[in-house]
PDB file of C-alpha atoms and ligand atoms in Angstrom:
ATOM      1  CA  MET A   1      96.751 113.491  99.314  1.00  0.00           C
ATOM      2  CA  GLU A   2      95.677 115.124  96.027  1.00  0.00           C
ATOM      3  CA  ARG A   3      92.879 112.583  95.551  1.00  0.00           C
ATOM      4  CA  TRP A   4      91.228 113.353  98.905  1.00  0.00           C
ATOM      5  CA  CYS A   5      92.634 116.838  99.621  1.00  0.00           C
ATOM      6  CA  ARG A   6      93.535 115.486 103.070  1.00  0.00           C
ATOM      7  CA  PRO A   7      95.900 112.737 104.230  1.00  0.00           C
ATOM      8  CA  LEU A   8      94.439 109.216 104.069  1.00  0.00           C
ATOM      9  CA  TYR A   9      95.564 106.721 106.717  1.00  0.00           C
ATOM     10  CA  ARG A  10      95.156 102.983 106.705  1.00  0.00           C
ATOM     11  CA  VAL A  11      93.572 100.897 109.407  1.00  0.00           C
ATOM     12  CA  PRO A  12      94.836  97.325 108.911  1.00  0.00           C
ATOM     13  CA  ILE A  13      92.646  94.369 109.791  1.00  0.00           C
ATOM     14  CA  ASP A  14      93.898  90.805 109.914  1.00  0.00           C
ATOM     15  CA  PRO A  15      90.925  88.431 109.713  1.00  0.00           C
ATOM     16  CA  GLY A  16      93.189  85.470 110.457  1.00  0.00           C
ATOM     17  CA  TRP A  17      92.580  83.871 107.077  1.00  0.00           C
ATOM     18  CA  SER A  18      95.277  82.007 105.278  1.00  0.00           C
ATOM     19  CA  CYS A  19      96.602  82.001 101.754  1.00  0.00           C
ATOM     20  CA  PRO A  20      95.703  79.485  99.048  1.00  0.00           C
ATOM     21  CA  HIS A  21      99.354  79.212  98.254  1.00  0.00           C
ATOM     22  CA  ARG A  22     100.236  78.035 101.743  1.00  0.00           C
ATOM     23  CA  GLU A  23      97.496  75.448 101.745  1.00  0.00           C
ATOM     24  CA  ARG A  24      98.365  73.624  98.543  1.00  0.00           C
ATOM     25  CA  GLY A  25     100.725  71.304 100.332  1.00  0.00           C
ATOM     26  CA  LEU A  26     103.706  73.396  99.244  1.00  0.00           C
ATOM     27  CA  PRO A  27     106.040  74.129 102.112  1.00  0.00           C
ATOM     28  CA  GLY A  28     106.196  77.768 103.145  1.00  0.00           C
ATOM     29  CA  GLY A  29     104.350  79.551 100.316  1.00  0.00           C
ATOM     30  CA  CYS A  30     106.427  82.258  98.639  1.00  0.00           C
ATOM     31  CA  THR A  31     110.018  81.955  99.802  1.00  0.00           C
ATOM     32  CA  PHE A  32     110.272  85.594 100.975  1.00  0.00           C
ATOM     33  CA  CYS A  33     106.984  85.588 102.925  1.00  0.00           C
ATOM     34  CA  ALA A  34     107.084  85.692 106.709  1.00  0.00           C
ATOM     35  CA  GLU A  35     105.083  83.202 108.758  1.00  0.00           C
ATOM     36  CA  ASP A  36     102.567  85.895 109.659  1.00  0.00           C
ATOM     37  CA  GLY A  37     101.859  86.713 105.987  1.00  0.00           C
ATOM     38  CA  GLY A  38     102.797  90.376 106.443  1.00  0.00           C
ATOM     39  CA  ARG A  39     100.549  91.181 109.394  1.00  0.00           C
ATOM     40  CA  ALA A  40     100.727  94.821 110.537  1.00  0.00           C
ATOM     41  CA  ARG A  41     102.363  95.378 113.912  1.00  0.00           C
ATOM     42  CA  GLN A  42      99.284  97.261 115.219  1.00  0.00           C
ATOM     43  CA  THR A  43      97.142  94.125 114.883  1.00  0.00           C
ATOM     44  CA  LEU A  44      99.497  91.739 116.680  1.00  0.00           C
ATOM     45  CA  GLY A  45      97.961  90.368 119.855  1.00  0.00           C
ATOM     46  CA  VAL A  46      94.577  92.054 119.192  1.00  0.00           C
ATOM     47  CA  GLU A  47      92.081  89.333 118.515  1.00  0.00           C
ATOM     48  CA  THR A  48      88.570  90.614 117.760  1.00  0.00           C
ATOM     49  CA  LEU A  49      88.063  92.482 114.512  1.00  0.00           C
ATOM     50  CA  GLN A  50      86.279  95.391 116.170  1.00  0.00           C
ATOM     51  CA  ASP A  51      89.189  95.697 118.633  1.00  0.00           C
ATOM     52  CA  GLN A  52      91.698  95.616 115.779  1.00  0.00           C
ATOM     53  CA  MET A  53      89.755  98.397 114.083  1.00  0.00           C
ATOM     54  CA  HIS A  54      89.565 100.557 117.223  1.00  0.00           C
ATOM     55  CA  CYS A  55      93.231  99.910 117.942  1.00  0.00           C
ATOM     56  CA  GLY A  56      94.164 100.873 114.365  1.00  0.00           C
ATOM     57  CA  ILE A  57      92.108 104.073 114.496  1.00  0.00           C
ATOM     58  CA  HIS A  58      93.630 104.955 117.882  1.00  0.00           C
ATOM     59  CA  PHE A  59      97.144 104.387 116.459  1.00  0.00           C
ATOM     60  CA  VAL A  60      96.418 106.730 113.522  1.00  0.00           C
ATOM     61  CA  ARG A  61      94.919 109.436 115.723  1.00  0.00           C
ATOM     62  CA  GLU A  62      97.796 109.272 118.244  1.00  0.00           C
ATOM     63  CA  ARG A  63     100.490 109.388 115.594  1.00  0.00           C
ATOM     64  CA  TYR A  64      98.986 111.623 112.895  1.00  0.00           C
ATOM     65  CA  GLY A  65      96.005 113.426 114.416  1.00  0.00           C
ATOM     66  CA  SER A  66      93.150 114.044 112.005  1.00  0.00           C
ATOM     67  CA  GLY A  67      92.827 112.649 108.499  1.00  0.00           C
ATOM     68  CA  LEU A  68      90.663 110.287 106.494  1.00  0.00           C
ATOM     69  CA  LEU A  69      90.643 106.539 107.019  1.00  0.00           C
ATOM     70  CA  GLU A  70      90.926 103.533 104.735  1.00  0.00           C
ATOM     71  CA  LEU A  71      89.964 100.043 105.864  1.00  0.00           C
ATOM     72  CA  TYR A  72      92.760  97.679 104.796  1.00  0.00           C
ATOM     73  CA  ILE A  73      92.097  93.947 104.876  1.00  0.00           C
ATOM     74  CA  GLN A  74      95.594  92.595 104.813  1.00  0.00           C
ATOM     75  CA  ALA A  75      97.903  89.743 105.888  1.00  0.00           C
ATOM     76  CA  TYR A  76      97.996  86.651 103.712  1.00  0.00           C
ATOM     77  CA  THR A  77      95.376  86.733 100.911  1.00  0.00           C
ATOM     78  CA  ALA A  78      92.267  88.782 101.726  1.00  0.00           C
ATOM     79  CA  THR A  79      90.145  87.446  98.864  1.00  0.00           C
ATOM     80  CA  TYR A  80      90.807  83.844  99.936  1.00  0.00           C
ATOM     81  CA  ALA A  81      87.402  83.527 101.579  1.00  0.00           C
ATOM     82  CA  SER A  82      83.866  82.913 100.453  1.00  0.00           C
ATOM     83  CA  VAL A  83      81.802  85.903  99.344  1.00  0.00           C
ATOM     84  CA  ARG A  84      79.649  85.382 102.419  1.00  0.00           C
ATOM     85  CA  ALA A  85      82.633  85.407 104.800  1.00  0.00           C
ATOM     86  CA  LEU A  86      84.046  88.492 103.119  1.00  0.00           C
ATOM     87  CA  ARG A  87      80.714  90.290 103.390  1.00  0.00           C
ATOM     88  CA  GLU A  88      80.320  89.329 107.045  1.00  0.00           C
ATOM     89  CA  LEU A  89      83.821  90.623 107.757  1.00  0.00           C
ATOM     90  CA  VAL A  90      83.824  93.877 105.845  1.00  0.00           C
ATOM     91  CA  GLU A  91      80.312  95.327 106.076  1.00  0.00           C
ATOM     92  CA  PRO A  92      80.107  95.688 109.910  1.00  0.00           C
ATOM     93  CA  LEU A  93      83.539  97.338 109.933  1.00  0.00           C
ATOM     94  CA  LEU A  94      82.609  99.737 107.156  1.00  0.00           C
ATOM     95  CA  GLU A  95      79.457 100.673 109.051  1.00  0.00           C
ATOM     96  CA  ALA A  96      81.310 101.203 112.332  1.00  0.00           C
ATOM     97  CA  GLY A  97      84.438 102.975 111.199  1.00  0.00           C
ATOM     98  CA  ASN A  98      83.625 105.944 108.968  1.00  0.00           C
ATOM     99  CA  PHE A  99      86.017 104.889 106.203  1.00  0.00           C
ATOM    100  CA  VAL A 100      86.283 106.605 102.825  1.00  0.00           C
ATOM    101  CA  SER A 101      87.948 103.702 101.071  1.00  0.00           C
ATOM    102  CA  LEU A 102      88.508  99.978 101.292  1.00  0.00           C
ATOM    103  CA  SER A 103      91.599  98.084 100.256  1.00  0.00           C
ATOM    104  CA  LEU A 104      92.222  94.339 100.045  1.00  0.00           C
ATOM    105  CA  GLY A 105      95.541  92.579  99.502  1.00  0.00           C
ATOM    106  CA  THR A 106      95.627  89.500  97.285  1.00  0.00           C
ATOM    107  CA  ARG A 107      97.416  87.425  94.639  1.00  0.00           C
ATOM    108  CA  PRO A 108      96.730  87.542  90.885  1.00  0.00           C
ATOM    109  CA  ASP A 109      95.215  84.035  90.862  1.00  0.00           C
ATOM    110  CA  CYS A 110      92.775  84.649  93.711  1.00  0.00           C
ATOM    111  CA  LEU A 111      90.097  86.877  92.188  1.00  0.00           C
ATOM    112  CA  PRO A 112      87.095  84.656  91.422  1.00  0.00           C
ATOM    113  CA  PRO A 113      84.211  86.290  89.472  1.00  0.00           C
ATOM    114  CA  ALA A 114      81.854  86.238  92.490  1.00  0.00           C
ATOM    115  CA  THR A 115      84.430  88.125  94.575  1.00  0.00           C
ATOM    116  CA  LEU A 116      84.928  90.716  91.844  1.00  0.00           C
ATOM    117  CA  LYS A 117      81.160  91.184  91.746  1.00  0.00           C
ATOM    118  CA  LEU A 118      81.085  91.818  95.503  1.00  0.00           C
ATOM    119  CA  LEU A 119      83.929  94.331  95.222  1.00  0.00           C
ATOM    120  CA  GLN A 120      82.026  96.060  92.402  1.00  0.00           C
ATOM    121  CA  GLU A 121      78.954  96.249  94.633  1.00  0.00           C
ATOM    122  CA  TRP A 122      80.975  97.914  97.435  1.00  0.00           C
ATOM    123  CA  ASN A 123      82.635 100.159  94.877  1.00  0.00           C
ATOM    124  CA  GLN A 124      79.266 101.830  94.294  1.00  0.00           C
ATOM    125  CA  GLY A 125      79.424 103.338  97.777  1.00  0.00           C
ATOM    126  CA  ILE A 126      83.111 103.498  98.681  1.00  0.00           C
ATOM    127  CA  GLU A 127      86.330 103.538  96.651  1.00  0.00           C
ATOM    128  CA  VAL A 128      87.673  99.975  96.456  1.00  0.00           C
ATOM    129  CA  TRP A 129      91.342  99.184  95.861  1.00  0.00           C
ATOM    130  CA  VAL A 130      92.941  95.800  95.317  1.00  0.00           C
ATOM    131  CA  GLU A 131      96.584  95.531  96.350  1.00  0.00           C
ATOM    132  CA  LEU A 132      97.950  92.945  93.973  1.00  0.00           C
ATOM    133  CA  GLY A 133     101.153  91.018  94.663  1.00  0.00           C
ATOM    134  CA  VAL A 134     102.868  91.058  91.275  1.00  0.00           C
ATOM    135  CA  GLN A 135     106.466  91.064  92.614  1.00  0.00           C
ATOM    136  CA  THR A 136     108.251  90.712  89.261  1.00  0.00           C
ATOM    137  CA  ALA A 137     107.451  90.261  85.587  1.00  0.00           C
ATOM    138  CA  ARG A 138     110.201  87.685  85.151  1.00  0.00           C
ATOM    139  CA  ASP A 139     108.732  84.175  85.107  1.00  0.00           C
ATOM    140  CA  ARG A 140     112.030  82.538  85.980  1.00  0.00           C
ATOM    141  CA  THR A 141     112.207  84.589  89.190  1.00  0.00           C
ATOM    142  CA  LEU A 142     108.540  83.930  89.991  1.00  0.00           C
ATOM    143  CA  GLU A 143     109.302  80.235  89.782  1.00  0.00           C
ATOM    144  CA  SER A 144     112.429  80.494  91.907  1.00  0.00           C
ATOM    145  CA  ILE A 145     110.567  82.286  94.710  1.00  0.00           C
ATOM    146  CA  ASN A 146     107.747  79.724  94.533  1.00  0.00           C
ATOM    147  CA  ARG A 147     105.004  82.195  93.615  1.00  0.00           C
ATOM    148  CA  ARG A 148     103.145  79.571  91.568  1.00  0.00           C
ATOM    149  CA  HIS A 149     101.763  82.126  89.127  1.00  0.00           C
ATOM    150  CA  ARG A 150     103.203  83.739  86.043  1.00  0.00           C
ATOM    151  CA  TRP A 151     103.512  87.315  84.809  1.00  0.00           C
ATOM    152  CA  ALA A 152     100.611  86.643  82.416  1.00  0.00           C
ATOM    153  CA  ASP A 153      98.371  85.988  85.459  1.00  0.00           C
ATOM    154  CA  SER A 154      99.271  89.419  86.844  1.00  0.00           C
ATOM    155  CA  GLN A 155      98.529  91.085  83.509  1.00  0.00           C
ATOM    156  CA  GLN A 156      95.160  89.333  83.351  1.00  0.00           C
ATOM    157  CA  ALA A 157      94.275  90.205  86.945  1.00  0.00           C
ATOM    158  CA  ILE A 158      95.064  93.905  86.415  1.00  0.00           C
ATOM    159  CA  ALA A 159      92.970  93.938  83.240  1.00  0.00           C
ATOM    160  CA  ARG A 160      90.040  92.207  84.997  1.00  0.00           C
ATOM    161  CA  LEU A 161      90.147  94.696  87.887  1.00  0.00           C
ATOM    162  CA  SER A 162      90.235  97.589  85.478  1.00  0.00           C
ATOM    163  CA  ASP A 163      87.344  96.163  83.414  1.00  0.00           C
ATOM    164  CA  ALA A 164      85.380  95.845  86.664  1.00  0.00           C
ATOM    165  CA  GLY A 165      85.978  99.514  87.474  1.00  0.00           C
ATOM    166  CA  LEU A 166      88.127  98.654  90.505  1.00  0.00           C
ATOM    167  CA  LYS A 167      91.393 100.324  91.362  1.00  0.00           C
ATOM    168  CA  CYS A 168      94.577  98.267  91.433  1.00  0.00           C
ATOM    169  CA  CYS A 169      97.850  98.937  93.212  1.00  0.00           C
ATOM    170  CA  ALA A 170     100.576  96.578  91.933  1.00  0.00           C
ATOM    171  CA  HIS A 171     103.180  95.526  94.501  1.00  0.00           C
ATOM    172  CA  LEU A 172     106.671  94.979  93.109  1.00  0.00           C
ATOM    173  CA  LEU A 173     109.600  93.421  94.932  1.00  0.00           C
ATOM    174  CA  PHE A 174     113.127  94.404  93.918  1.00  0.00           C
ATOM    175  CA  GLY A 175     116.469  92.826  94.723  1.00  0.00           C
ATOM    176  CA  LEU A 176     115.265  89.232  94.377  1.00  0.00           C
ATOM    177  CA  PRO A 177     118.059  86.672  93.922  1.00  0.00           C
ATOM    178  CA  GLY A 178     119.051  86.250  90.276  1.00  0.00           C
ATOM    179  CA  GLU A 179     117.662  89.623  89.115  1.00  0.00           C
ATOM    180  CA  THR A 180     119.893  92.291  87.611  1.00  0.00           C
ATOM    181  CA  ALA A 181     119.090  95.997  87.447  1.00  0.00           C
ATOM    182  CA  ASP A 182     117.964  95.472  83.838  1.00  0.00           C
ATOM    183  CA  HIS A 183     115.482  92.793  84.916  1.00  0.00           C
ATOM    184  CA  MET A 184     114.096  95.190  87.517  1.00  0.00           C
ATOM    185  CA  PHE A 185     113.802  98.066  85.039  1.00  0.00           C
ATOM    186  CA  GLU A 186     112.029  95.725  82.641  1.00  0.00           C
ATOM    187  CA  THR A 187     109.522  94.696  85.332  1.00  0.00           C
ATOM    188  CA  LEU A 188     108.780  98.311  86.132  1.00  0.00           C
ATOM    189  CA  ASP A 189     108.346  99.234  82.465  1.00  0.00           C
ATOM    190  CA  LEU A 190     106.043  96.272  81.798  1.00  0.00           C
ATOM    191  CA  VAL A 191     103.876  96.997  84.838  1.00  0.00           C
ATOM    192  CA  THR A 192     103.550 100.678  84.041  1.00  0.00           C
ATOM    193  CA  HIS A 193     102.214  99.686  80.620  1.00  0.00           C
ATOM    194  CA  THR A 194      99.315  97.790  82.213  1.00  0.00           C
ATOM    195  CA  ARG A 195      96.204  99.548  83.510  1.00  0.00           C
ATOM    196  CA  THR A 196      97.362  99.544  87.142  1.00  0.00           C
ATOM    197  CA  ASN A 197      96.329 102.686  89.038  1.00  0.00           C
ATOM    198  CA  ALA A 198      99.276 102.818  91.432  1.00  0.00           C
ATOM    199  CA  LEU A 199     102.496 101.068  92.412  1.00  0.00           C
ATOM    200  CA  LYS A 200     104.240 100.030  95.593  1.00  0.00           C
ATOM    201  CA  LEU A 201     107.987  99.506  95.283  1.00  0.00           C
ATOM    202  CA  HIS A 202     109.501  97.223  97.902  1.00  0.00           C
ATOM    203  CA  ASN A 203     113.105  96.173  98.425  1.00  0.00           C
ATOM    204  CA  LEU A 204     113.830  92.625  99.561  1.00  0.00           C
ATOM    205  CA  HIS A 205     114.172  92.077 103.286  1.00  0.00           C
ATOM    206  CA  VAL A 206     115.196  88.546 104.215  1.00  0.00           C
ATOM    207  CA  LEU A 207     113.149  87.493 107.238  1.00  0.00           C
ATOM    208  CA  LYS A 208     113.953  84.844 109.812  1.00  0.00           C
ATOM    209  CA  SER A 209     110.512  83.262 109.625  1.00  0.00           C
ATOM    210  CA  SER A 210     110.657  82.626 105.868  1.00  0.00           C
ATOM    211  CA  VAL A 211     111.952  79.888 103.599  1.00  0.00           C
ATOM    212  CA  MET A 212     114.388  82.393 102.112  1.00  0.00           C
ATOM    213  CA  GLY A 213     115.611  83.243 105.601  1.00  0.00           C
ATOM    214  CA  GLU A 214     116.424  79.601 106.282  1.00  0.00           C
ATOM    215  CA  ALA A 215     118.392  79.414 103.018  1.00  0.00           C
ATOM    216  CA  TRP A 216     120.171  82.728 103.745  1.00  0.00           C
ATOM    217  CA  THR A 217     121.216  81.506 107.196  1.00  0.00           C
ATOM    218  CA  LEU A 218     122.877  78.441 105.672  1.00  0.00           C
ATOM    219  CA  HIS A 219     124.386  80.233 102.656  1.00  0.00           C
ATOM    220  CA  PRO A 220     124.145  84.033 102.903  1.00  0.00           C
ATOM    221  CA  PHE A 221     123.661  85.679  99.503  1.00  0.00           C
ATOM    222  CA  PRO A 222     124.005  89.387  98.700  1.00  0.00           C
ATOM    223  CA  VAL A 223     121.002  91.547  99.558  1.00  0.00           C
ATOM    224  CA  LEU A 224     120.640  95.206  98.547  1.00  0.00           C
ATOM    225  CA  SER A 225     121.835  97.439 101.360  1.00  0.00           C
ATOM    226  CA  GLU A 226     119.764 100.491 102.218  1.00  0.00           C
ATOM    227  CA  ALA A 227     122.221 102.705 100.300  1.00  0.00           C
ATOM    228  CA  ASP A 228     122.047 100.356  97.262  1.00  0.00           C
ATOM    229  CA  TRP A 229     118.268 100.477  97.384  1.00  0.00           C
ATOM    230  CA  LEU A 230     118.203 104.257  97.641  1.00  0.00           C
ATOM    231  CA  GLU A 231     120.330 104.472  94.497  1.00  0.00           C
ATOM    232  CA  LEU A 232     118.234 101.911  92.645  1.00  0.00           C
ATOM    233  CA  VAL A 233     114.876 103.346  93.604  1.00  0.00           C
ATOM    234  CA  MET A 234     115.937 106.763  92.309  1.00  0.00           C
ATOM    235  CA  GLN A 235     116.649 105.193  88.934  1.00  0.00           C
ATOM    236  CA  LEU A 236     113.387 103.245  89.026  1.00  0.00           C
ATOM    237  CA  LEU A 237     111.363 106.358  89.827  1.00  0.00           C
ATOM    238  CA  ARG A 238     112.515 108.090  86.646  1.00  0.00           C
ATOM    239  CA  ARG A 239     110.694 105.518  84.501  1.00  0.00           C
ATOM    240  CA  PRO A 240     106.937 105.481  85.330  1.00  0.00           C
ATOM    241  CA  PRO A 241     104.743 108.346  84.141  1.00  0.00           C
ATOM    242  CA  ALA A 242     104.536 111.282  86.538  1.00  0.00           C
ATOM    243  CA  THR A 243     100.776 110.732  86.748  1.00  0.00           C
ATOM    244  CA  LEU A 244     101.075 107.217  88.197  1.00  0.00           C
ATOM    245  CA  PRO A 245     100.861 107.363  92.016  1.00  0.00           C
ATOM    246  CA  ILE A 246     103.666 105.557  93.865  1.00  0.00           C
ATOM    247  CA  PHE A 247     102.297 104.612  97.268  1.00  0.00           C
ATOM    248  CA  ARG A 248     105.462 103.194  98.783  1.00  0.00           C
ATOM    249  CA  VAL A 249     109.183 103.177  98.042  1.00  0.00           C
ATOM    250  CA  PHE A 250     110.693 100.954 100.722  1.00  0.00           C
ATOM    251  CA  THR A 251     110.010  97.920 102.881  1.00  0.00           C
ATOM    252  CA  ASP A 252     109.141  98.074 106.534  1.00  0.00           C
ATOM    253  CA  SER A 253     109.973  94.983 108.607  1.00  0.00           C
ATOM    254  CA  ASP A 254     110.362  94.036 112.237  1.00  0.00           C
ATOM    255  CA  PRO A 255     114.091  94.477 113.041  1.00  0.00           C
ATOM    256  CA  GLU A 256     113.867  91.470 115.371  1.00  0.00           C
ATOM    257  CA  ASN A 257     112.807  89.299 112.461  1.00  0.00           C
ATOM    258  CA  ARG A 258     115.092  90.750 109.765  1.00  0.00           C
ATOM    259  CA  LEU A 259     118.277  88.933 108.708  1.00  0.00           C
ATOM    260  CA  ALA A 260     119.244  91.246 105.845  1.00  0.00           C
ATOM    261  CA  PRO A 261     119.884  94.034 105.138  1.00  0.00           C
ATOM    262  CA  PRO A 262     121.468  94.514 108.556  1.00  0.00           C
ATOM    263  CA  SER A 263     120.295  98.089 109.032  1.00  0.00           C
ATOM    264  CA  VAL A 264     117.651 100.328 107.488  1.00  0.00           C
ATOM    265  CA  TYR A 265     117.002 104.071 107.542  1.00  0.00           C
ATOM    266  CA  SER A 266     114.019 105.511 109.332  1.00  0.00           C
ATOM    267  CA  LYS A 267     111.119 106.361 107.031  1.00  0.00           C
ATOM    268  CA  GLY A 268     111.812 110.081 107.494  1.00  0.00           C
ATOM    269  CA  ARG A 269     115.511 109.770 106.667  1.00  0.00           C
ATOM    270  CA  PHE A 270     114.872 107.570 103.630  1.00  0.00           C
ATOM    271  CA  LEU A 271     112.287 109.916 102.134  1.00  0.00           C
ATOM    272  CA  HIS A 272     114.402 112.968 102.882  1.00  0.00           C
ATOM    273  CA  GLU A 273     117.528 111.479 101.247  1.00  0.00           C
ATOM    274  CA  LEU A 274     115.517 110.265  98.271  1.00  0.00           C
ATOM    275  CA  ALA A 275     113.980 113.681  97.603  1.00  0.00           C
ATOM    276  CA  ALA A 276     117.231 115.570  98.221  1.00  0.00           C
ATOM    277  CA  SER A 277     119.344 113.278  95.999  1.00  0.00           C
ATOM    278  CA  MET A 278     116.856 113.298  93.138  1.00  0.00           C
ATOM    279  CA  GLN A 279     116.574 117.050  93.315  1.00  0.00           C
ATOM    280  CA  SER A 280     120.333 117.566  93.353  1.00  0.00           C
ATOM    281  CA  ARG A 281     120.704 115.347  90.258  1.00  0.00           C
ATOM    282  CA  GLY A 282     117.784 116.995  88.478  1.00  0.00           C
ATOM    283  CA  TRP A 283     115.946 113.646  88.298  1.00  0.00           C
ATOM    284  CA  TYR A 284     112.148 113.342  88.469  1.00  0.00           C
ATOM    285  CA  GLN A 285     109.395 110.777  88.023  1.00  0.00           C
ATOM    286  CA  GLY A 286     108.470 110.244  84.388  1.00  0.00           C
ATOM    287  CA  GLU A 287     111.734 111.628  83.047  1.00  0.00           C
ATOM    288  CA  LEU A 288     112.568 108.390  81.174  1.00  0.00           C
ATOM    289  CA  CYS A 289     108.982 107.363  80.466  1.00  0.00           C
ATOM    290  CA  THR A 290     108.414 106.197  76.902  1.00  0.00           C
TER     291      THR A 290
HETATM  292  S1  SF4 B 301     103.341  86.425  99.834  1.00  0.00           S
HETATM  293 FE1  SF4 B 301     101.129  86.283  99.755  1.00  0.00          FE
HETATM  294  S2  SF4 B 301     100.739  84.609  98.306  1.00  0.00           S
HETATM  295 FE2  SF4 B 301     102.845  84.379  98.999  1.00  0.00          FE
HETATM  296  S3  SF4 B 301     102.751  82.954 100.735  1.00  0.00           S
HETATM  297 FE3  SF4 B 301     102.696  85.059 101.547  1.00  0.00          FE
HETATM  298  S4  SF4 B 301     100.524  85.518 101.796  1.00  0.00           S
HETATM  299 FE4  SF4 B 301     100.683  83.751 100.392  1.00  0.00          FE
END
């Protein structure tokens, strides 16, 4: 809001590409990832890219009215395509949609030099963000969730994006099996000491269409409830500097496809309770920042 002086809304586009991690002959990719790779609900069942864009813009206008628009190439790994395919996808949409920024979701090991160069070229005319799936800084957890990259790869990717003048939003996933609160605090502290420009904090949702969901169905393991997450996220928010934008503080998932936690708050209730509880305790972002 402060950056643009007006609200900025995302228009998600799913080009139908895959993810390098799912195509390496490894069953299921990351264990927490749903079959659809995180596709936005607005794009489900809408096949052409122009239709997805119009549908996304219509959704924003119906729900929020006016505001600026960001083109968001999401689902699976957006940079897992040739430079030519990426150009052919993005440029017509940018021309047609009156966007002020462009965002692409990817993994730390999927940023080849030619792709970075293309993003730098676009960054001359429009603000370009890369949404980077970091998840955790703990290598043992990365291995257990089958990420097939290490924390060092995330550090390198953030540094390369920063060197290229591109903006990075690091996605973190909390409540992963085997992680304690101290592990999660450590991840947050390590990531805030990189050159990332923003964070997204997600809590684990176990989804039916995921490898983790299959395991949970056979042997249910504890998953942070919504109340647990609210408590934890308040503690997490005290640590990063107040100047670091936090774009998201909870996970959104299709209730039909969610195994755990059993119930979640609405976005409005979650944000209201978060703000009210932090205020009543006198807590604020950056309070514990070192
Ligand atoms: S989380 Fe990302 S990298 Fe992992 S399997 Fe899903 S789309 Fe691929």
